[in-house]
CSV table of C-alpha atoms in Angstrom, one decimal:
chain,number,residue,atom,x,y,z
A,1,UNK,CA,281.0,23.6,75.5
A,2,UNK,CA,283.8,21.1,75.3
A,3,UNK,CA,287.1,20.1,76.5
A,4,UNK,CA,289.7,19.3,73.6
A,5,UNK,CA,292.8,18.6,74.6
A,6,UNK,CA,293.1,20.1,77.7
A,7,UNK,CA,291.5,23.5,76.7
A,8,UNK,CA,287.6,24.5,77.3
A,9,UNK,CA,286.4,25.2,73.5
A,10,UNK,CA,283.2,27.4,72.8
A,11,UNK,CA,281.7,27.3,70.1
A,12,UNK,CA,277.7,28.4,70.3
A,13,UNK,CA,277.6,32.4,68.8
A,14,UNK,CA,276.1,34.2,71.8
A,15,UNK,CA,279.0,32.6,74.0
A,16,UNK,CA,282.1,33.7,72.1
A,17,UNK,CA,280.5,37.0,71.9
A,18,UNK,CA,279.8,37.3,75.4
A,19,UNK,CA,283.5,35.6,76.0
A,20,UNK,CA,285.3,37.6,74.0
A,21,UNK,CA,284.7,40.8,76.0
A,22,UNK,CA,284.9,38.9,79.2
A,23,UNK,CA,287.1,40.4,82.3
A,24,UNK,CA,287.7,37.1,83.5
A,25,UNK,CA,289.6,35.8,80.4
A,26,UNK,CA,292.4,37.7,79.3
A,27,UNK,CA,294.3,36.5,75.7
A,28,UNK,CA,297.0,35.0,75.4
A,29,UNK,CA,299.6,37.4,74.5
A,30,UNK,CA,302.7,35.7,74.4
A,31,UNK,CA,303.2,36.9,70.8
A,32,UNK,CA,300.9,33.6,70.0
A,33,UNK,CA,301.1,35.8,66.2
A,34,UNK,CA,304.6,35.5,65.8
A,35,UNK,CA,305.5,33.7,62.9
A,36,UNK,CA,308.3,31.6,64.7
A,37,UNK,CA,306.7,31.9,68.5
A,38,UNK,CA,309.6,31.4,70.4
A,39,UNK,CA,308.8,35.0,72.2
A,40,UNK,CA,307.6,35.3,75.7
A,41,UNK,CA,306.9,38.5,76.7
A,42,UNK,CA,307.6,40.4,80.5
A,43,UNK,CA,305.1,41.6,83.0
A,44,UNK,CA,305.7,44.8,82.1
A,45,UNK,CA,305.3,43.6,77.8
A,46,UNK,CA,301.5,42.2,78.7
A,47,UNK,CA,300.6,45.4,80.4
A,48,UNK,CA,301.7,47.5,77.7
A,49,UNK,CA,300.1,45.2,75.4
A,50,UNK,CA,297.2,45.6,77.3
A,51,UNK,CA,297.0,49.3,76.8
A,52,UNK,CA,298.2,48.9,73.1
A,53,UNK,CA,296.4,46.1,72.0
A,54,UNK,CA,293.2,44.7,73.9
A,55,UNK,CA,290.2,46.7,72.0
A,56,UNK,CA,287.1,45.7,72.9
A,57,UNK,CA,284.9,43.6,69.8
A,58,UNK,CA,285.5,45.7,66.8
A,59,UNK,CA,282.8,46.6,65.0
A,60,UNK,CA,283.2,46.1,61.4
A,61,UNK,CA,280.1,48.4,60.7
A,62,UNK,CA,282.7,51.1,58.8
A,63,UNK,CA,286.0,51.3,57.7
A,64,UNK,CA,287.0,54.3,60.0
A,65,UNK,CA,290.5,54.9,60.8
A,66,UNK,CA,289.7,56.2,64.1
A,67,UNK,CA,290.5,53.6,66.0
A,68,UNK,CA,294.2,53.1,64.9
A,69,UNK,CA,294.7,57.3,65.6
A,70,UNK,CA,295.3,56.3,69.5
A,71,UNK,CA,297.9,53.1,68.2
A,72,UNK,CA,299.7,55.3,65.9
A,73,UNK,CA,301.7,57.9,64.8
A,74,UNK,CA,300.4,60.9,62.6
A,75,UNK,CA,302.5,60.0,60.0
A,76,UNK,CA,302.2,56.5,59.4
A,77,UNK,CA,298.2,57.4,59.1
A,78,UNK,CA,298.7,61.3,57.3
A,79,UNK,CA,296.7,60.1,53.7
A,80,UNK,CA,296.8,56.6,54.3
A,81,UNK,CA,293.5,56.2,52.0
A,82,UNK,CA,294.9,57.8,49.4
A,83,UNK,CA,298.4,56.1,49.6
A,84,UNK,CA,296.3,52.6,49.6
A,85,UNK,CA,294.2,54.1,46.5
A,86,UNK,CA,297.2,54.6,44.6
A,87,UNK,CA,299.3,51.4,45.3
A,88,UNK,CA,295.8,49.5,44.3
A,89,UNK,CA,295.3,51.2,41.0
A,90,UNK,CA,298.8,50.7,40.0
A,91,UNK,CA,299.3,47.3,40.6
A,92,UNK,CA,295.5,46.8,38.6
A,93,UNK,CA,297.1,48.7,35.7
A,94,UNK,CA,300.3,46.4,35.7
A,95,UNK,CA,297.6,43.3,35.9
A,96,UNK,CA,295.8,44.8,32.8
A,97,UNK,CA,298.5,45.6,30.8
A,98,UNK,CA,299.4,41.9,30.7
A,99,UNK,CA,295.9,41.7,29.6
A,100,UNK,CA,295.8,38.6,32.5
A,101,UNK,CA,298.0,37.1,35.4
A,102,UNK,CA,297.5,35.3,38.3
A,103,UNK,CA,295.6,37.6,40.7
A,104,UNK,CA,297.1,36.7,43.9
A,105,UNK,CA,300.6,36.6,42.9
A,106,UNK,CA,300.8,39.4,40.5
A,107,UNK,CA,298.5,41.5,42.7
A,108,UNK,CA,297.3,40.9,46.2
A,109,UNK,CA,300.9,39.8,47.5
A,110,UNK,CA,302.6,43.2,45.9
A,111,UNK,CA,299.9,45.7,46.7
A,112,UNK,CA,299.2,44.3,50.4
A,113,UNK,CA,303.8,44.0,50.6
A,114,UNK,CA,303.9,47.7,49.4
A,115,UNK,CA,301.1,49.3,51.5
A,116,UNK,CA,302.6,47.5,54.8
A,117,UNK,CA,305.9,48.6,53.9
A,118,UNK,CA,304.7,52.0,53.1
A,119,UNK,CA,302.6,51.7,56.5
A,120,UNK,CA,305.7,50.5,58.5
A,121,UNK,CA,308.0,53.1,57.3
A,122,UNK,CA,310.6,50.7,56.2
A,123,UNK,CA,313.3,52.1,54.4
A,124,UNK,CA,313.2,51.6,50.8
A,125,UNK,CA,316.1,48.9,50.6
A,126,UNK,CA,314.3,46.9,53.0
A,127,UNK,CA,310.7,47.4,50.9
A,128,UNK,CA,310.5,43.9,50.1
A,129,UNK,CA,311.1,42.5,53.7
A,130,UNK,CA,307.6,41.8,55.0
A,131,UNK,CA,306.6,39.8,51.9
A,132,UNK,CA,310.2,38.1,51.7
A,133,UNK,CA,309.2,37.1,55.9
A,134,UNK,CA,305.2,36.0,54.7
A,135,UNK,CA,307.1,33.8,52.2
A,136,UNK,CA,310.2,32.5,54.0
A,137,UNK,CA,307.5,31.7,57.0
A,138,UNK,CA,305.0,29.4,54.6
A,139,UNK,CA,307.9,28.1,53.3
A,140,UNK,CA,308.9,27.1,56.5
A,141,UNK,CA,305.8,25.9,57.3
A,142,UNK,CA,305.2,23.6,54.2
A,143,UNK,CA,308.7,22.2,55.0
A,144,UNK,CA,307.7,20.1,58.6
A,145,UNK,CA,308.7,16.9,58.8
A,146,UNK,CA,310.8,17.4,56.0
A,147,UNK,CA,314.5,17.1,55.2
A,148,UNK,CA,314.2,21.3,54.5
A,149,UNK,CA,312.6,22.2,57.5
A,150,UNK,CA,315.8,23.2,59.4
A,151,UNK,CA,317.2,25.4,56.5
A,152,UNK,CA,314.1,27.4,56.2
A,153,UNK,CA,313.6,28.1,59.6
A,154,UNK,CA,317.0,29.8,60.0
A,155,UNK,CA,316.4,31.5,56.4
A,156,UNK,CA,312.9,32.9,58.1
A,157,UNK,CA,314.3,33.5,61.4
A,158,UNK,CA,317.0,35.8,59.8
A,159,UNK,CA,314.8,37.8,57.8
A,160,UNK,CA,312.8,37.9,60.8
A,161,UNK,CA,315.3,39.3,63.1
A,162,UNK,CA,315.9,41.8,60.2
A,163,UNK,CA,312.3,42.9,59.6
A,164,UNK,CA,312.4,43.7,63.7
A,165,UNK,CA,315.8,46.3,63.8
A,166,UNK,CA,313.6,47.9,60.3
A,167,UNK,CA,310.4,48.8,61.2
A,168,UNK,CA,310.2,52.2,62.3
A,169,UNK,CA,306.7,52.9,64.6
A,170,UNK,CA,308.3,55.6,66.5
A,171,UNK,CA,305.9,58.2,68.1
A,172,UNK,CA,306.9,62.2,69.1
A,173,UNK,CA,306.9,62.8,72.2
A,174,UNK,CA,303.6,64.8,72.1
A,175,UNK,CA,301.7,61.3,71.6
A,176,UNK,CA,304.0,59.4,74.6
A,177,UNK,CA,303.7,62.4,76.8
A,178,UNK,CA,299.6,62.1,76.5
A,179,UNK,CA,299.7,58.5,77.3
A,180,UNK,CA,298.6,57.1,73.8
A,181,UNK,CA,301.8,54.9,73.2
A,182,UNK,CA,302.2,53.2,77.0
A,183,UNK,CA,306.1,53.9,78.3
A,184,UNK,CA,308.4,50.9,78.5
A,185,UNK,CA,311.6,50.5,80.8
A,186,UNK,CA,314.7,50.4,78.8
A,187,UNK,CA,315.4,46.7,78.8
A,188,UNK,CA,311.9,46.2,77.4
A,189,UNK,CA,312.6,47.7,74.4
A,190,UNK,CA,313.3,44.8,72.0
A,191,UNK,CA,310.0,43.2,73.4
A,192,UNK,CA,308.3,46.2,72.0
A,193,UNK,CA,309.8,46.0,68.7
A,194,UNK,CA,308.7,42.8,68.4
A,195,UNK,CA,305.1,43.7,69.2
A,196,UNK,CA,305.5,46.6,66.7
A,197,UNK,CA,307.0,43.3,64.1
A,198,UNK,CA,303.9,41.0,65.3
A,199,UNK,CA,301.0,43.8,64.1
A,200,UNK,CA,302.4,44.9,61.3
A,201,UNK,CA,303.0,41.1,60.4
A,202,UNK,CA,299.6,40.0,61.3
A,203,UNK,CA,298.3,43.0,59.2
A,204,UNK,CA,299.6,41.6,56.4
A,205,UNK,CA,298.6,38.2,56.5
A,206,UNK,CA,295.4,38.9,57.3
A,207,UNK,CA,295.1,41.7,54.3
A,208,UNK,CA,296.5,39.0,51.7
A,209,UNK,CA,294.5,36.1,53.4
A,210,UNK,CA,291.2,38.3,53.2
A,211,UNK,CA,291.7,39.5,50.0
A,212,UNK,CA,293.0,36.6,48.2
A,213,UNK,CA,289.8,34.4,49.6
A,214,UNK,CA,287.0,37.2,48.7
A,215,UNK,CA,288.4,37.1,45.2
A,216,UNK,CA,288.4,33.6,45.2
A,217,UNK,CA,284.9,33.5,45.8
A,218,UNK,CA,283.5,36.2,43.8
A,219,UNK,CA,285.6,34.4,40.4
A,220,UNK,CA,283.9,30.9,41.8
A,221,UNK,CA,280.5,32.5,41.8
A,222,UNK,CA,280.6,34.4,38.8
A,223,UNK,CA,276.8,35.4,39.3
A,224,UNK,CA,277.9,37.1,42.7
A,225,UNK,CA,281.0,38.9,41.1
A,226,UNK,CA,278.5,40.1,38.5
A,227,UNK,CA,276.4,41.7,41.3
A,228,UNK,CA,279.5,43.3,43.4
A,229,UNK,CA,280.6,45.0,40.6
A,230,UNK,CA,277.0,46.4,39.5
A,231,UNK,CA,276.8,47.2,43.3
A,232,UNK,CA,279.8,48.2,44.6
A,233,UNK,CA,278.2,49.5,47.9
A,234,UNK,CA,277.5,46.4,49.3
A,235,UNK,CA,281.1,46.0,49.0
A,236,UNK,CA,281.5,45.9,52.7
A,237,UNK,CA,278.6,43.5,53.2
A,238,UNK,CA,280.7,41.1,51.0
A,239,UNK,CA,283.9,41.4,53.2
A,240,UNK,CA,281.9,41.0,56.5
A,241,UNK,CA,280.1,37.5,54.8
A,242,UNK,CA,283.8,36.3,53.5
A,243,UNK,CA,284.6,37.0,57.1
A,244,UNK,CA,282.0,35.1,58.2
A,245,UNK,CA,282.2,32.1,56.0
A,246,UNK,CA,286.2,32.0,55.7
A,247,UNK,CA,288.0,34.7,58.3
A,248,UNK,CA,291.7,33.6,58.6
A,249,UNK,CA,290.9,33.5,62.6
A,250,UNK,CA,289.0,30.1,63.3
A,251,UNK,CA,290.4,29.9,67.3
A,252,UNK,CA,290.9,33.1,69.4
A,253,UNK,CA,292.8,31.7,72.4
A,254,UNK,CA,292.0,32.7,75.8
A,255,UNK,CA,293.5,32.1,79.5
A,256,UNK,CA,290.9,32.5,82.6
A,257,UNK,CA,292.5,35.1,85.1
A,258,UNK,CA,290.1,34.0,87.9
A,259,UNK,CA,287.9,31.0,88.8
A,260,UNK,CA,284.5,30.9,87.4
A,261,UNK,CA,281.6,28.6,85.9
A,262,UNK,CA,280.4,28.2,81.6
A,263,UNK,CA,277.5,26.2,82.0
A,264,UNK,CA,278.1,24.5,84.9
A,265,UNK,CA,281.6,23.9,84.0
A,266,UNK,CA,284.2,25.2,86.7
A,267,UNK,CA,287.2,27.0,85.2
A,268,UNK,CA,289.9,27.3,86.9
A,269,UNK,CA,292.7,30.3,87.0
A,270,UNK,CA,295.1,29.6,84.2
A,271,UNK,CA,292.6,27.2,82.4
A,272,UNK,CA,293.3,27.9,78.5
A,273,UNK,CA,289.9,28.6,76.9
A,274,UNK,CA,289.5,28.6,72.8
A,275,UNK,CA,286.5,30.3,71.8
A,276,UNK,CA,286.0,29.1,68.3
A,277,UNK,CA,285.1,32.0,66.0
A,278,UNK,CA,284.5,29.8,62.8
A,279,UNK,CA,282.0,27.5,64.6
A,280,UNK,CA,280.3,30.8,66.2
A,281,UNK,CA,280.2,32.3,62.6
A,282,UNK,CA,278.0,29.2,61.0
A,283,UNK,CA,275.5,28.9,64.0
A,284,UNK,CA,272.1,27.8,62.3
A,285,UNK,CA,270.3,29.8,65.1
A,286,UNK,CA,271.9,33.0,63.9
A,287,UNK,CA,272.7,32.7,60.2
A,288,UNK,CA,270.0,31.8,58.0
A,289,UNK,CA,271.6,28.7,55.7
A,290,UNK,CA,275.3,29.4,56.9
A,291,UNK,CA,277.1,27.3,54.8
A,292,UNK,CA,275.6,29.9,51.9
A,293,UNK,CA,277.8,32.3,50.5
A,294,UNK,CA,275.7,35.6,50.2
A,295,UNK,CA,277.3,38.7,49.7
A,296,UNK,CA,274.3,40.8,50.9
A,297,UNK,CA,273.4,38.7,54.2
A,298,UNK,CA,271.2,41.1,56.1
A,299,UNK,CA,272.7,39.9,59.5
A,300,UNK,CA,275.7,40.3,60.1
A,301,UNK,CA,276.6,39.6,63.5
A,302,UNK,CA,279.9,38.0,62.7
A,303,UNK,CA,282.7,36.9,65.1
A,304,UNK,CA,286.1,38.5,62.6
A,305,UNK,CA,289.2,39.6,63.2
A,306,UNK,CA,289.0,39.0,67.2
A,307,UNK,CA,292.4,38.4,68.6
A,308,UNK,CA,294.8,41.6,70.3
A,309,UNK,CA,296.5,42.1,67.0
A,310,UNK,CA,293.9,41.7,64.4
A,311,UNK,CA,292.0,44.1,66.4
A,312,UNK,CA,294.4,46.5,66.5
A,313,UNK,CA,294.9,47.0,62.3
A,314,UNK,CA,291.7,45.3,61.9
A,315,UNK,CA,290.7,49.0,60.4
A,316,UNK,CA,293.5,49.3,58.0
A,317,UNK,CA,293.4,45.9,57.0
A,318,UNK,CA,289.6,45.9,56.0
A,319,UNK,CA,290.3,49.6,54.2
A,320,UNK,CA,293.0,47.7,52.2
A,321,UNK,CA,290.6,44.6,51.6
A,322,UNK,CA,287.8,47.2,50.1
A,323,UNK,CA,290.0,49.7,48.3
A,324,UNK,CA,291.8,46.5,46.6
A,325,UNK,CA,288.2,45.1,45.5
A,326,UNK,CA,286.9,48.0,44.6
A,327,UNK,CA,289.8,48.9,42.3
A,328,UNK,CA,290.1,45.4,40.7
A,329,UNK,CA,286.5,45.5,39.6
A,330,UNK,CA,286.2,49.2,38.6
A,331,UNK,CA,289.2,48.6,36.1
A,332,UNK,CA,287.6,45.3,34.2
A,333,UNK,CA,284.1,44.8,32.8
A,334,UNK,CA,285.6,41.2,32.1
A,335,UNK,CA,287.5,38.7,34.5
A,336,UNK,CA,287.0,35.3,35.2
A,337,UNK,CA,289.1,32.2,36.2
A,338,UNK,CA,291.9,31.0,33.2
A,339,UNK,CA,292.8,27.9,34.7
A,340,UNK,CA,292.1,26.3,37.9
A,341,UNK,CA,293.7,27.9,41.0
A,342,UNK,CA,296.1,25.8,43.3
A,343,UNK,CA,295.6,25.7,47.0
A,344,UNK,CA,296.9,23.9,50.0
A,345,UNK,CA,294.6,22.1,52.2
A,346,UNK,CA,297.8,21.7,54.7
A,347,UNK,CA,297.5,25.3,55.4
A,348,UNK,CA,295.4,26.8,58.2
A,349,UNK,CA,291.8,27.5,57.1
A,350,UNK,CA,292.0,31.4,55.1
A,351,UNK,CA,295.9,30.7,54.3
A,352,UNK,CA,294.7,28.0,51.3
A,353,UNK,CA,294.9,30.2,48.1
A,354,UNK,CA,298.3,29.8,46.4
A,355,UNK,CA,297.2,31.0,42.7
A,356,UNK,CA,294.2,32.7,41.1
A,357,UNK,CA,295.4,32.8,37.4
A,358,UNK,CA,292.5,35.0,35.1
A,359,UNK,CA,291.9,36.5,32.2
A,360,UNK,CA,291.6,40.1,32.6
A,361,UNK,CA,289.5,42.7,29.9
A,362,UNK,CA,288.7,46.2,29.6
C-alpha cells in the first residue's frame, strides 16, 4: 500500500477485492463520471445514488439482465437483446457491403450511439446526441493547453446540457411506489437527471472503449481471432481477459467514512483511497503470466467495471460488447488489419483506439 499524492493507493488483488465491498469506504460520487465534472451532488443525491447505484462486485459470470430490472423501466429493457441483435447485424451489413472500413468508426461508434440512444429513449431528432457528447468531450480533451481548449469546452458543455433535458428514464408509478427508483424532493430533480445523463454516458464509453480494444486485440493476434470465431463460446472468457488486461477503469476512487487501519496504516475519515484495479488485474500471484493475452484464461477473478456507474449498466454494456463480437465474426470468414490503426497514447489507458481500418470478406 502506498501514498501518492495525498491518496492511499492499493494495488495487491486480494485488497481491492476486499476494499471494494468495504462499509467503511464509500465512492466517490460526486458525478466523478461526468464528462465536464463540475457537478456536486446534495445529501439527499448521494443517498439516492446510494440506492440507485452502489451494487455490490458484479459478477461478470453471465450476461443477465437482471440486475438492471430493479434500475430500470420495463420499457427501456422490453426486447433489449433483440433490439441490440438487430442494430449489430445492420451496421455489420453496412461494413460488408463496403467490402472494408475502418471498424471503429464505421461500426463500434454507430452501433454502440444507436443502442444508447435507443436504450435512453431519446427522441429521434436528438439520436445522434450521445455520440455528438463522446466526441465533443475527446475533443475537448485532446484540446488542453491549447489555443482550442476554451471553444470546445463550451461546444461540449452545450450539447451536454442538451443531452440532460433529452434523456427520458422515467418510471410508472408502479415501479416508484415499490421503492425500486428511490423518491427525490422537487428541487433535486436536475441532480437526478444528471445522474440518469452520467450512466447512460458512462455506458457508452465503456461499450465503445470495450469493444473497440477486444477487436483490436483479436485483429493484432490473428491466431486468437482465428480461435474466437471457431469458438464462439468462449466469447465471454475473451471479454472478461480484455477486461482484465485493458478495462477502461484503471483507478476506482474511494473516500473512508470512518477511521480504520490497511496494514498498519491509519486512515482517517475523509482520507481519499484509490484502489487500483489495473495493478490488481496483473498480480503475478493470481494470474498466471499476466502481461499474456489469452482469451481462454481459466481464472478469471478480474477486478472490471467496479465504480457506482459502471456497475450499474455493467450488464448491458457487456451484452452489447458480446452481441457486437459475435455478430462481426459470424458475418466474415475473412478480416484482418488494412493499414495500421491510429491511437492516442494521451488518452486514459482503454480510450487509445482512434481507427481500426480492415479488409472485410465473406
Amino acid at each position: 500500500m502506498d501514498r501518492e499524492d495525498g491518496w492511499w493507493v492499493i494495488k495487491r488483488h486480494s485488497d481491492v477485492s476486499k476494499y471494494l465491498s468495504d462499509d467503511r469506504l464509500t465512492p466517490l460520487v460526486d458525478f466523478p463520471t461526468a464528462p465536464s465534472g463540475t457537478y456536486k451532488s446534495s445529501p439527499a443525491l448521494v443517498s439516492a445514488l446510494h440506492q440507485w447505484c452502489w451494487m455490490r462486485q458484479c459478477s461478470l459470470d453471465s450476461i443477465s439482465l437482471n440486475r438492471l430490472r430493479p434500475h430500470f423501466s420495463h420499457r427501456h429493457l422490453r426486447n433489449i437483446e433483440t433490439r441490440i441483435q438487430t442494430s449489430a447485424q445492420r451496421h455489420a451489413e453496412n461494413l460488408h457491403c463496403s467490402g472494408g472500413g475502418d471498424v471503429v468508426l464505421d461500426y463500434v461508434t454507430p452501433l454502440v450511439g444507436s443502442v444508447m440512444a435507443d436504450f435512453s429513449r431519446l427522441p429521434s431528432r436528438d439520436s445522434s446526441l450521445i455520440t455528438e457528447c463522446s466526441v465533443r468531450r475527446w475533443a475537448m480533451f485532446d484540446a488542453r493547453g491549447s489555443k482550442l481548449e476554451t471553444a470546445t469546452r463550451v461546444k461540449f458543455h452545450e450539447l451536454e446540457e442538451k443531452l440532460i433535458e433529452s434523456i427520458d428514464f422515467t418510471t410508472d408509478r408502479r415501479e416508484i411506489v415499490n421503492g425500486s427508483i428511490p423518491l427525490l424532493p422537487p428541487n433535486e430533480t436536475r441532480n437526478f437527471r444528471i445522474a440518469q445523463f452520467t450512466a447512460a454516458f458512462t455506458a457508452y464509453e465503456l461499450a465503445r472503449a470495450i469493444l473497440s480494444t477486444t477487436l483490436s486485440l483479436l485483429l493484432h493476434n490473428p491466431h486468437q481471432l482465428a480461435r474466437v470465431r471457431g469458438n464462439p463460446e468462449i466469447t465471454n472468457s475473451l471479454i472478461k481477459e480484455v477486461l482484465r488486461l485493458h478495462g477502461p477503469e484503471y483507478v476506482v476512487p474511494m473516500k473512508a467514512r470512518i477511521p480504520f487501519e490497511i496494514h498498519g496504516n491509519s486512515i482517517e475519515v475523509g482520507d481519499c483511497v484509490a484502489l487500483a484495479a489495473g495493478s490488481a488485474n496483473c498480480d503475478s500471484s493470481i494470474f498466471m503470466r499476466p502481461a499474456v493475452f489469452s482469451p481462454d484464461r481459466t481464472v478469471q477473478t478480474h477486478i472490471g467495471l467496479s465504480s457506482p456507474y459502471a456497475r450499474l449498466t455493467a450488464p448491458l454494456v457487456i451484452l452489447i460488447v458480446h452481441t457486437a463480437v459475435c455478430t462481426l465474426l459470424r458475418s466474415s470468414s475473412t478480416l484482418s488489419l488494412a493499414s495500421t490503426p491510429v491511437s492516442s497514447n494521451e488518452r486514459p489507458p482503454g480510450h487509445r483506439i482512434l481507427t481500426l481500418p480492415v479488409r472485410y470478406f465473406n
